[in-house]
XYZ file of C-alpha atoms in Angstrom:
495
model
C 13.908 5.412 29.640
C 15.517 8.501 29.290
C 17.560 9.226 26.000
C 21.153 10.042 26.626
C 22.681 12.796 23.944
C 25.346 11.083 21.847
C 27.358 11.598 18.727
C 29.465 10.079 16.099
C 30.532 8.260 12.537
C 27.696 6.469 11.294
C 29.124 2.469 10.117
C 28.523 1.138 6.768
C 25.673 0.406 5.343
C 25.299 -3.592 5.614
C 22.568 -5.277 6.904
C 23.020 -8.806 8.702
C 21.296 -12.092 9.536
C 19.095 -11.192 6.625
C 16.322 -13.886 6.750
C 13.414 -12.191 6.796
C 9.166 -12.100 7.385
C 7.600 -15.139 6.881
C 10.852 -16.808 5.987
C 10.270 -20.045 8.062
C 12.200 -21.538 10.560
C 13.732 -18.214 12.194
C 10.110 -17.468 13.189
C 9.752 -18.147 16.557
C 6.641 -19.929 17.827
C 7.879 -21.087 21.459
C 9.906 -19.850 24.059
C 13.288 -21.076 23.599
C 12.433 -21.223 19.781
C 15.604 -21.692 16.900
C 17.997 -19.192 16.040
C 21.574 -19.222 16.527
C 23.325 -19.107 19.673
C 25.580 -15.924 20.223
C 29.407 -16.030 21.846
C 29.156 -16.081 25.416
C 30.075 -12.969 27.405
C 31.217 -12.584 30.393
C 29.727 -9.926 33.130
C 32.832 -8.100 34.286
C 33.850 -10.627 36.774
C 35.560 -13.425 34.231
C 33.025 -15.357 34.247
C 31.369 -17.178 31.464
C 27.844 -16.534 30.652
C 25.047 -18.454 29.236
C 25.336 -17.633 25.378
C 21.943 -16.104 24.037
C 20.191 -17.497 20.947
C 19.712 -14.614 17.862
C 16.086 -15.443 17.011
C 15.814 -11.950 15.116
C 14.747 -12.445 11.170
C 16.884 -9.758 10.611
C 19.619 -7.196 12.254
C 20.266 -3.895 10.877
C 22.776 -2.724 11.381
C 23.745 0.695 10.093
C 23.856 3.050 13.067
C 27.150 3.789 15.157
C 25.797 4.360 18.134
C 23.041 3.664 20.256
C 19.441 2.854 18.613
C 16.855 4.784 20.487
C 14.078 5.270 18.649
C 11.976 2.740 16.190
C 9.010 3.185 13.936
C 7.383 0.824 11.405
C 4.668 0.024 9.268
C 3.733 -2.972 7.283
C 1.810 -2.967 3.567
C -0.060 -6.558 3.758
C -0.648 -6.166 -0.211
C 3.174 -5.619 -1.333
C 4.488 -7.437 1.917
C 6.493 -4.633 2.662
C 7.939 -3.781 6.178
C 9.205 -0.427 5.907
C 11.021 0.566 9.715
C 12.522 4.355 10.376
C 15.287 4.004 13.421
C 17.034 6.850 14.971
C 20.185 6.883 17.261
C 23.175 8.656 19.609
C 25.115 9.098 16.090
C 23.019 11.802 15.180
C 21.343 9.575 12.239
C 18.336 8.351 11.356
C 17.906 5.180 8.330
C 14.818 3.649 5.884
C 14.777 0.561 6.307
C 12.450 -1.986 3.572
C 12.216 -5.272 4.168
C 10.338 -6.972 1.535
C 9.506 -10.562 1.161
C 8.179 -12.045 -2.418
C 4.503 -12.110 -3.366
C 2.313 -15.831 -2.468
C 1.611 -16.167 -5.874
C 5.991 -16.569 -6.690
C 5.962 -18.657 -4.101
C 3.457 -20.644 -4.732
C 5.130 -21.304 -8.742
C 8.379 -22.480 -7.243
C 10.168 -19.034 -6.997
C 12.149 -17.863 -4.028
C 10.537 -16.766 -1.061
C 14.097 -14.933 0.609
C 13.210 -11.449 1.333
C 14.780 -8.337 -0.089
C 16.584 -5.849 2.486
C 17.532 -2.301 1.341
C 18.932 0.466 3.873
C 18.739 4.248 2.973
C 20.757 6.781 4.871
C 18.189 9.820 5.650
C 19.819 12.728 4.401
C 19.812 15.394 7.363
C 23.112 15.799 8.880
C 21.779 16.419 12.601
C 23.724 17.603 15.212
C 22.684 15.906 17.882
C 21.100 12.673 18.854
C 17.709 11.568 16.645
C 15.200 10.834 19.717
C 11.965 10.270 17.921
C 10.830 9.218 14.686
C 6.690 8.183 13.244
C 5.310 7.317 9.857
C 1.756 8.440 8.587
C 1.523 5.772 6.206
C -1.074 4.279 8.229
C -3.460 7.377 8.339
C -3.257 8.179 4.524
C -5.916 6.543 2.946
C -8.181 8.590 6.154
C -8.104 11.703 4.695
C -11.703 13.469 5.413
C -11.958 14.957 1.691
C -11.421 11.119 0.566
C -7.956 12.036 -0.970
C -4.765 10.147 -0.092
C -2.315 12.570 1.453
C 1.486 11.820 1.010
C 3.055 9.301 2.832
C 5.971 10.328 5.179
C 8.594 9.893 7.770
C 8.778 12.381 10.409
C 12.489 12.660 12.393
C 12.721 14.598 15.445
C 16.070 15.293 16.871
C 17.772 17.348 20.094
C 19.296 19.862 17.821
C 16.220 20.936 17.183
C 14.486 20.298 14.043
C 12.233 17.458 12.279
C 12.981 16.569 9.010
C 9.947 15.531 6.669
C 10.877 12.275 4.259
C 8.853 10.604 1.960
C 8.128 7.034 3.335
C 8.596 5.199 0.649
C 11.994 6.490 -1.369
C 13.275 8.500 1.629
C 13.923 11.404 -0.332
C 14.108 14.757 2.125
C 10.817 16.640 1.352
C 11.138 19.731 4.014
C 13.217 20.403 7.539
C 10.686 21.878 10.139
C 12.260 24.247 12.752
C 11.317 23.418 16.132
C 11.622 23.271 19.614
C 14.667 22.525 21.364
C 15.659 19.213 21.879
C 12.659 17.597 20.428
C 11.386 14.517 22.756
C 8.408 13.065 20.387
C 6.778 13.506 17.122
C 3.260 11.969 16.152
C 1.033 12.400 13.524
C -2.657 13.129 13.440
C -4.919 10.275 13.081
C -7.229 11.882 10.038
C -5.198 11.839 7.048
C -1.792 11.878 8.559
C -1.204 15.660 7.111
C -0.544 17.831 10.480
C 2.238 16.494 12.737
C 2.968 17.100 16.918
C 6.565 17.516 18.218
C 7.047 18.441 21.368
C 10.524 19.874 23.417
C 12.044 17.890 26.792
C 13.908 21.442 27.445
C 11.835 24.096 26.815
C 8.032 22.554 28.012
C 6.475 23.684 24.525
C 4.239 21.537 21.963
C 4.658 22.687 18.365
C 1.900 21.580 15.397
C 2.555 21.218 11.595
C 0.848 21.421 8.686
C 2.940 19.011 6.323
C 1.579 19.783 2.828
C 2.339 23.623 3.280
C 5.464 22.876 6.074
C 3.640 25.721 7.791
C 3.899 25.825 11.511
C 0.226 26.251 12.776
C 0.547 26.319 16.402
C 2.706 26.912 19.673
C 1.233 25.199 22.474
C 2.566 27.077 25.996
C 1.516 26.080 29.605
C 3.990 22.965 30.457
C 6.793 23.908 32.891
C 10.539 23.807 31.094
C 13.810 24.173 32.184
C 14.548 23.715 35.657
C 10.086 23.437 36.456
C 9.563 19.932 36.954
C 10.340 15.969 37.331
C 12.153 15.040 40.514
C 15.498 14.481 38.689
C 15.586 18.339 38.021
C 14.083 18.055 34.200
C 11.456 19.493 32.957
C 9.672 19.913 29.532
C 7.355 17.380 27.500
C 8.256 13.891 27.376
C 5.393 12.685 25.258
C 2.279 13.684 23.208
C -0.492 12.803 20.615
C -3.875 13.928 19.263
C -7.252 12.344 20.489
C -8.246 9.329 18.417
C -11.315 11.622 16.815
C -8.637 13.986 15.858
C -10.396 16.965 17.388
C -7.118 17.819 20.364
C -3.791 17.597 21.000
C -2.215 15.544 24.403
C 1.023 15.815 25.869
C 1.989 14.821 29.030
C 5.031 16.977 31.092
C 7.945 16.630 33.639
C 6.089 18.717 35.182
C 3.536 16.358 36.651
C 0.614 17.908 34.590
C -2.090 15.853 31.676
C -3.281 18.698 29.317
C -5.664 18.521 26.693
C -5.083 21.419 23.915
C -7.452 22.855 21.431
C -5.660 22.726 18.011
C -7.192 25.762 16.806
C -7.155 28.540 19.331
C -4.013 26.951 21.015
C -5.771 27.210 24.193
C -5.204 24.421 27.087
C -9.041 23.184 27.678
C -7.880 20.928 30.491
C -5.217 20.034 33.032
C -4.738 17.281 34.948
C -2.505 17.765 38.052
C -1.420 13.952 38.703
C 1.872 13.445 39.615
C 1.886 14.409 43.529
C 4.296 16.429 45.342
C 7.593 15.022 46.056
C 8.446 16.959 48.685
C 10.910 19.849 47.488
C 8.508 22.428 47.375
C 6.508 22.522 44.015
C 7.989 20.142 42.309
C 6.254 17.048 41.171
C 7.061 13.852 39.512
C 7.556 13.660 36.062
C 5.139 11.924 33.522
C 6.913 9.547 31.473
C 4.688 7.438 28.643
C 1.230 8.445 27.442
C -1.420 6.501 25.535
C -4.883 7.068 24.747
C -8.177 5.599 23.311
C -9.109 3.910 25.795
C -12.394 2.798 27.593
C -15.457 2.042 25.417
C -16.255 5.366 23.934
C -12.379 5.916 23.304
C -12.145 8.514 25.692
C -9.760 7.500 28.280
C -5.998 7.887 28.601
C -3.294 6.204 30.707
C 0.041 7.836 31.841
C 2.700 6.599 33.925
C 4.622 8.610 35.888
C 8.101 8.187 37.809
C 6.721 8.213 41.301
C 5.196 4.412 40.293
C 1.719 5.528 39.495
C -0.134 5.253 36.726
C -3.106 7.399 36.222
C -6.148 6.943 34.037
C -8.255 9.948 32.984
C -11.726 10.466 30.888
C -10.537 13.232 28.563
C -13.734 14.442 27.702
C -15.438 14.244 31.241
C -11.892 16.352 32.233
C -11.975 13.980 35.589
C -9.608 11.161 37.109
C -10.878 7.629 36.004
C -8.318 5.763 38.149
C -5.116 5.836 39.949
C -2.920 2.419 39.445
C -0.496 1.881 42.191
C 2.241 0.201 40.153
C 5.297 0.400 42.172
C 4.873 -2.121 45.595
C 6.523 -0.944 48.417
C 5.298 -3.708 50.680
C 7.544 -6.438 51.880
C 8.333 -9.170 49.628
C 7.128 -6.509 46.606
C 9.633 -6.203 43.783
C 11.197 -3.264 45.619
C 12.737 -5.805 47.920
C 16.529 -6.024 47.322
C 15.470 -5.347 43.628
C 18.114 -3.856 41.359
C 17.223 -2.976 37.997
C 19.143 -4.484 34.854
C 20.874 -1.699 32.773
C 18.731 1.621 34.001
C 20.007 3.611 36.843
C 18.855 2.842 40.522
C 19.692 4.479 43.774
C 22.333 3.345 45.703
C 21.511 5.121 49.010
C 18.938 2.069 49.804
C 16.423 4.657 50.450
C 13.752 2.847 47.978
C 15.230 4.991 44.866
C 12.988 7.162 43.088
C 14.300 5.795 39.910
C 13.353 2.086 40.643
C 9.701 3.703 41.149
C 9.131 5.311 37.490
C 6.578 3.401 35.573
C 8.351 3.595 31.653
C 4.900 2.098 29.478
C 1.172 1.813 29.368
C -1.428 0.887 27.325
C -5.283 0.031 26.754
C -5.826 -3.670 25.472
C -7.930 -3.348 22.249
C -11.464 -2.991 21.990
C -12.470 -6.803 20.871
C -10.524 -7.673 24.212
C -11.655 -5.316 26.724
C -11.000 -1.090 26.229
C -11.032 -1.355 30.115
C -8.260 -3.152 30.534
C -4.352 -1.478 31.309
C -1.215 -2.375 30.974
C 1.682 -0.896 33.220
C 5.565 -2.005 32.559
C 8.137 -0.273 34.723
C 11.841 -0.374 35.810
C 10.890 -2.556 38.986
C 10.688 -4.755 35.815
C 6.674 -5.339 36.882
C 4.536 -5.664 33.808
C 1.065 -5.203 35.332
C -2.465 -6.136 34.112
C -5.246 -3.558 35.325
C -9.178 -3.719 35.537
C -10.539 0.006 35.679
C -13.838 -0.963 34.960
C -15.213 0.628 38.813
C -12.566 3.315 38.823
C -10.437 4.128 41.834
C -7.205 2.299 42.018
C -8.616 0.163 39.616
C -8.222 -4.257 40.065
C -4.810 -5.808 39.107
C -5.938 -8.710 37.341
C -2.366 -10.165 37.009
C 1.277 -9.442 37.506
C 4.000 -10.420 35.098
C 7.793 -10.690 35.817
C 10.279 -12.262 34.845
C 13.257 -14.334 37.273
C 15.596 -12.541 38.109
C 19.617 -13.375 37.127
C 21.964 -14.365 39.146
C 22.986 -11.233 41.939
C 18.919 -10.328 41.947
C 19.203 -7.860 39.370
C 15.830 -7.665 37.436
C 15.066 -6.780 33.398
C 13.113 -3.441 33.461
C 10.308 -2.904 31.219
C 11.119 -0.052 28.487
C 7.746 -0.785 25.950
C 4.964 -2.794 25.471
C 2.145 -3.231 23.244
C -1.321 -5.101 23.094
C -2.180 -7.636 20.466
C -5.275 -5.666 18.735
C -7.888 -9.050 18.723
C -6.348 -11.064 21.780
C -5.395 -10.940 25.377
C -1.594 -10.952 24.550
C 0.853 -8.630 25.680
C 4.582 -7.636 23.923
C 6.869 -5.714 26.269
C 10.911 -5.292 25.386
C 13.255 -5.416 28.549
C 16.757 -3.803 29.210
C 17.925 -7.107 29.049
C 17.184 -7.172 25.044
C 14.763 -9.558 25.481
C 10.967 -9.439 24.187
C 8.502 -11.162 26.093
C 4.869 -12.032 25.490
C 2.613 -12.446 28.336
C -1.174 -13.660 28.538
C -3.124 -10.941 30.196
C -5.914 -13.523 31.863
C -3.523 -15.460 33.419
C -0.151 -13.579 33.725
C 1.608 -17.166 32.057
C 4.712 -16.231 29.736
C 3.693 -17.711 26.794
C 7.057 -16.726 24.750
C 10.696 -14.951 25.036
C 12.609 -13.955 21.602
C 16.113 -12.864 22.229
C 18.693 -11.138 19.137
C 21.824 -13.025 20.678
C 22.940 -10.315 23.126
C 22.891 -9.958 26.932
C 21.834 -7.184 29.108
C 22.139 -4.493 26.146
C 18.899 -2.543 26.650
C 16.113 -2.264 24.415
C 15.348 1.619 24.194
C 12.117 1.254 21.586
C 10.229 -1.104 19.782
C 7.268 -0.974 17.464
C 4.862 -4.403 16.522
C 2.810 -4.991 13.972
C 0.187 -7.721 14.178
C -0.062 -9.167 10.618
C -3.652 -11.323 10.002
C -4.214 -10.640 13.901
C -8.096 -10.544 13.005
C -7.619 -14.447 11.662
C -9.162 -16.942 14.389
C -5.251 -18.183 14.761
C -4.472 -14.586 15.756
C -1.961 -14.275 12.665
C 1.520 -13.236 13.465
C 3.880 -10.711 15.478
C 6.210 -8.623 13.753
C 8.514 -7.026 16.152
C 11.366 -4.663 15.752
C 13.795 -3.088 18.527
C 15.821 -0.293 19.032
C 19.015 -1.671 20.573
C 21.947 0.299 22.623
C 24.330 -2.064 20.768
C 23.353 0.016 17.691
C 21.328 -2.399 16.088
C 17.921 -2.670 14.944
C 16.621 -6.047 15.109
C 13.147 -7.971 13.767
C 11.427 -10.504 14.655
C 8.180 -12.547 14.161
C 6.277 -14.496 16.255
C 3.872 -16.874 15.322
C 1.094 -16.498 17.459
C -0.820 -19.497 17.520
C 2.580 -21.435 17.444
C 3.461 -19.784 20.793
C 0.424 -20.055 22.472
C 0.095 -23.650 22.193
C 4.050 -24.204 23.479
């Protein structure tokens, strides 16, 4: 999913539908699970639609414009959800949702959650694309000391703002690349942070407690270098799960492994292939890593409809995953895809090829398992156990609407402890599959049709209990909302 610059007047600051975590009934446990039924809409040709239940906890709704980019983190002890969202009005908002403590509950008092909205203070210029939290990393800190907890915001004017997570109080603006795609922080201690630029192909690394830029990573191709739509730059990046290099992933077709240090590229993997105007290659589009049993493998997907799998530190291509099926009867057959652009030409359209998410299934499932989600609207199970274009175990889709048109995958995400899949669709649904046998086991919709879902971030709350605990999900809406929900595993599984 590619961002799309925007601007304008951020609304008010009210939040609705405020029910909240763990607040009963609006969690949803089945497909088709309670929640109030929206207005029907109609599609452009007068007539009426099926109205869509709201089974969100809670919709924020603060932003003007489109939502595009979602982060979250939740404190089991306080019973705090505290999201970060980011949009096309150039603003990005704390959200804390916090619910009251089991011991009020249990002496009678009330269990309705508390919802408070801060305005981040930057006035950016251009659309927020990409926010993170480090509040997760904090208490890793190799020295044993808790480092700060913070937001990082990353927008296309150009800078990243630094926030502290948990009053939202502006701590330091970063300057940056241009047009900033992705921000991450590093997995010891949270204290350095990785933005990278969509324009200009360059990687840039913080230190946050000094704001002290520590290194300019060069080598991807920018400007008018790469991606088959003419775009070039990084579109996403991270550090190694041992914290010892940085990974981005370019429009340029190229995997490279940096060395945080010296600044020097150690590795590069030339995946995407050639598309056939001379040297440029398809763009990479999603990257994740720690993968495999020793943590060393990484998945990207790319928008020729492959997904490749590499072993970072044996610098050598694990597998290639053939996601997009070109075969007849494959979803490429009279496929259209639901709210992303497709080509029109009926030549196969290289945008209905570009696989848009991936990710490893966690290590009490099996670190050799993949998951691929792409526009096709294809969410794909993968065995890459033996290598080469690895085994799909299962493919997941949902039915297409009326005219043929298909949801597209934008995210997805692995329950840590079981074979469960979340992935968000441009038809603002979320879906959770079962990764042995490809089954739907739930849909939660936030009473809106065919308004994409540009991000979303899950947390699995008590996932290491035997009942697999619950699903907290939040999305990043183009109706310029943010929406929550939860999902009681065990509830859903046994629909």
């Amino acid at each position: 999913v590619r961002v799309a610059r925007g601007g304008g007047e951020p609304m008010s600051d009210e939040d609705g539908d405020e029910q909240g975590i763990g607040a009963g009934p609006a969690a949803v446990g089945a497909a088709g699970g309670a929640g109030a039924a929206a207005t029907a809409t109609t599609d452009g040709t007068n007539q009426p639609q099926a109205a869509v239940p709201d089974q969100s906890i809670a919709t924020l709704k603060s932003h003007a414009g489109p939502v595009y980019a979602v982060a979250t983190h939740f404190d089991a002890n306080s019973g705090t959800l505290r999201i970060v969202s980011g949009g096309g009005d150039d603003r990005a908002y704390l959200h804390t949702v916090t619910t009251s403590s089991a011991a009020t509950a249990a002496a009678g008092g009330s269990s309705s959650p508390k919802i408070t909205t801060i305005p981040l203070s930057h006035a950016h210029t251009d659309s927020v694309s990409s926010v993170a939290i480090n509040s997760q990393y904090v208490d890793q800190n190799a020295k044993g000391k808790a480092s700060q907890p913070l937001i990082a915001v990353g927008s296309y004017d150009g800078t990243i703002i630094l926030y502290d997570a948990h009053t939202g109080n502006k701590v330091q603006a970063l300057d940056g690349p241009t047009d900033v795609e992705f921000v991450s922080f590093h997995p010891k201690g949270g204290t350095v942070v990785l933005a990278g630029s969509i324009s200009d192909g360059t990687v840039w690394m913080y230190h946050t407690p000094s704001c002290k830029c520590l290194q300019v990573f060069v080598g991807h191709e920018g400007g008018d270098g790469g991606g088959q739509g003419g775009q070039g730059g990084v579109s996403a990046g991270t550090f190694t799960p041992d914290g010892k290099f940085a990974i981005s992933a370019g429009m340029d077709g190229t995997l490279r492994i940096w060395a945080p240090r010296t600044g020097i590229c150690r590795h590069t993997f030339r995946l995407a292939a050639d598309s056939g105007a001379g040297d440029v290659r398809a763009g990479l589009t999603c990257l994740e890593v720690d993968g495999g049993a020793d943590g060393q493998l990484a998945v990207v997907g790319s928008e020729d409809g492959l997904a490749y799998v590499v072993h970072l530190a044996g610098k050598k291509i694990a597998a290639t995953l053939r996601h997009y099926d070109e075969s007849p009867g494959g979803q490429a057959a009279g496929a259209a895809a639901d709210g992303m652009d497709v080509d029109e030409d009926g030549d196969g359209g290289e945008e209905l090829r570009s696989v848009e998410a991936v990710g490893f299934a966690g290590k009490a499932v099996n670190p050799n398992w993949v998951a691929t989600g792409g526009v096709d609207g294809a969410l794909k199970v993968w065995d890459v156990t033996h290598g080469g274009q690895g085994q799909c175990r299962q493919v997941c889709r949902p039915p297409a609407v009326d005219g043929g048109a298909v949801a597209g995958v934008t995210r997805l995400s692995w329950h840590s402890t079981l074979p469960l899949i979340l992935a968000s669709y441009t038809d603002g649904a979320v879906r959770m599959w079962d990764a042995r046998d490809g089954s739907l086991v739930t849909t939660v919709t936030g009473g809106h049709a065919g308004v994409m879902i540009n991000g979303m971030s899950a947390e699995f709350v008590g996932a290491d209990a035997p009942d697999g605990g619950r699903a907290v999900v939040v999305t990043a809406v183009d109706d310029g909302a943010a929406r929550v929900f939860e999902i009681n595993v065990a509830a859903a599984q046994a629909r």
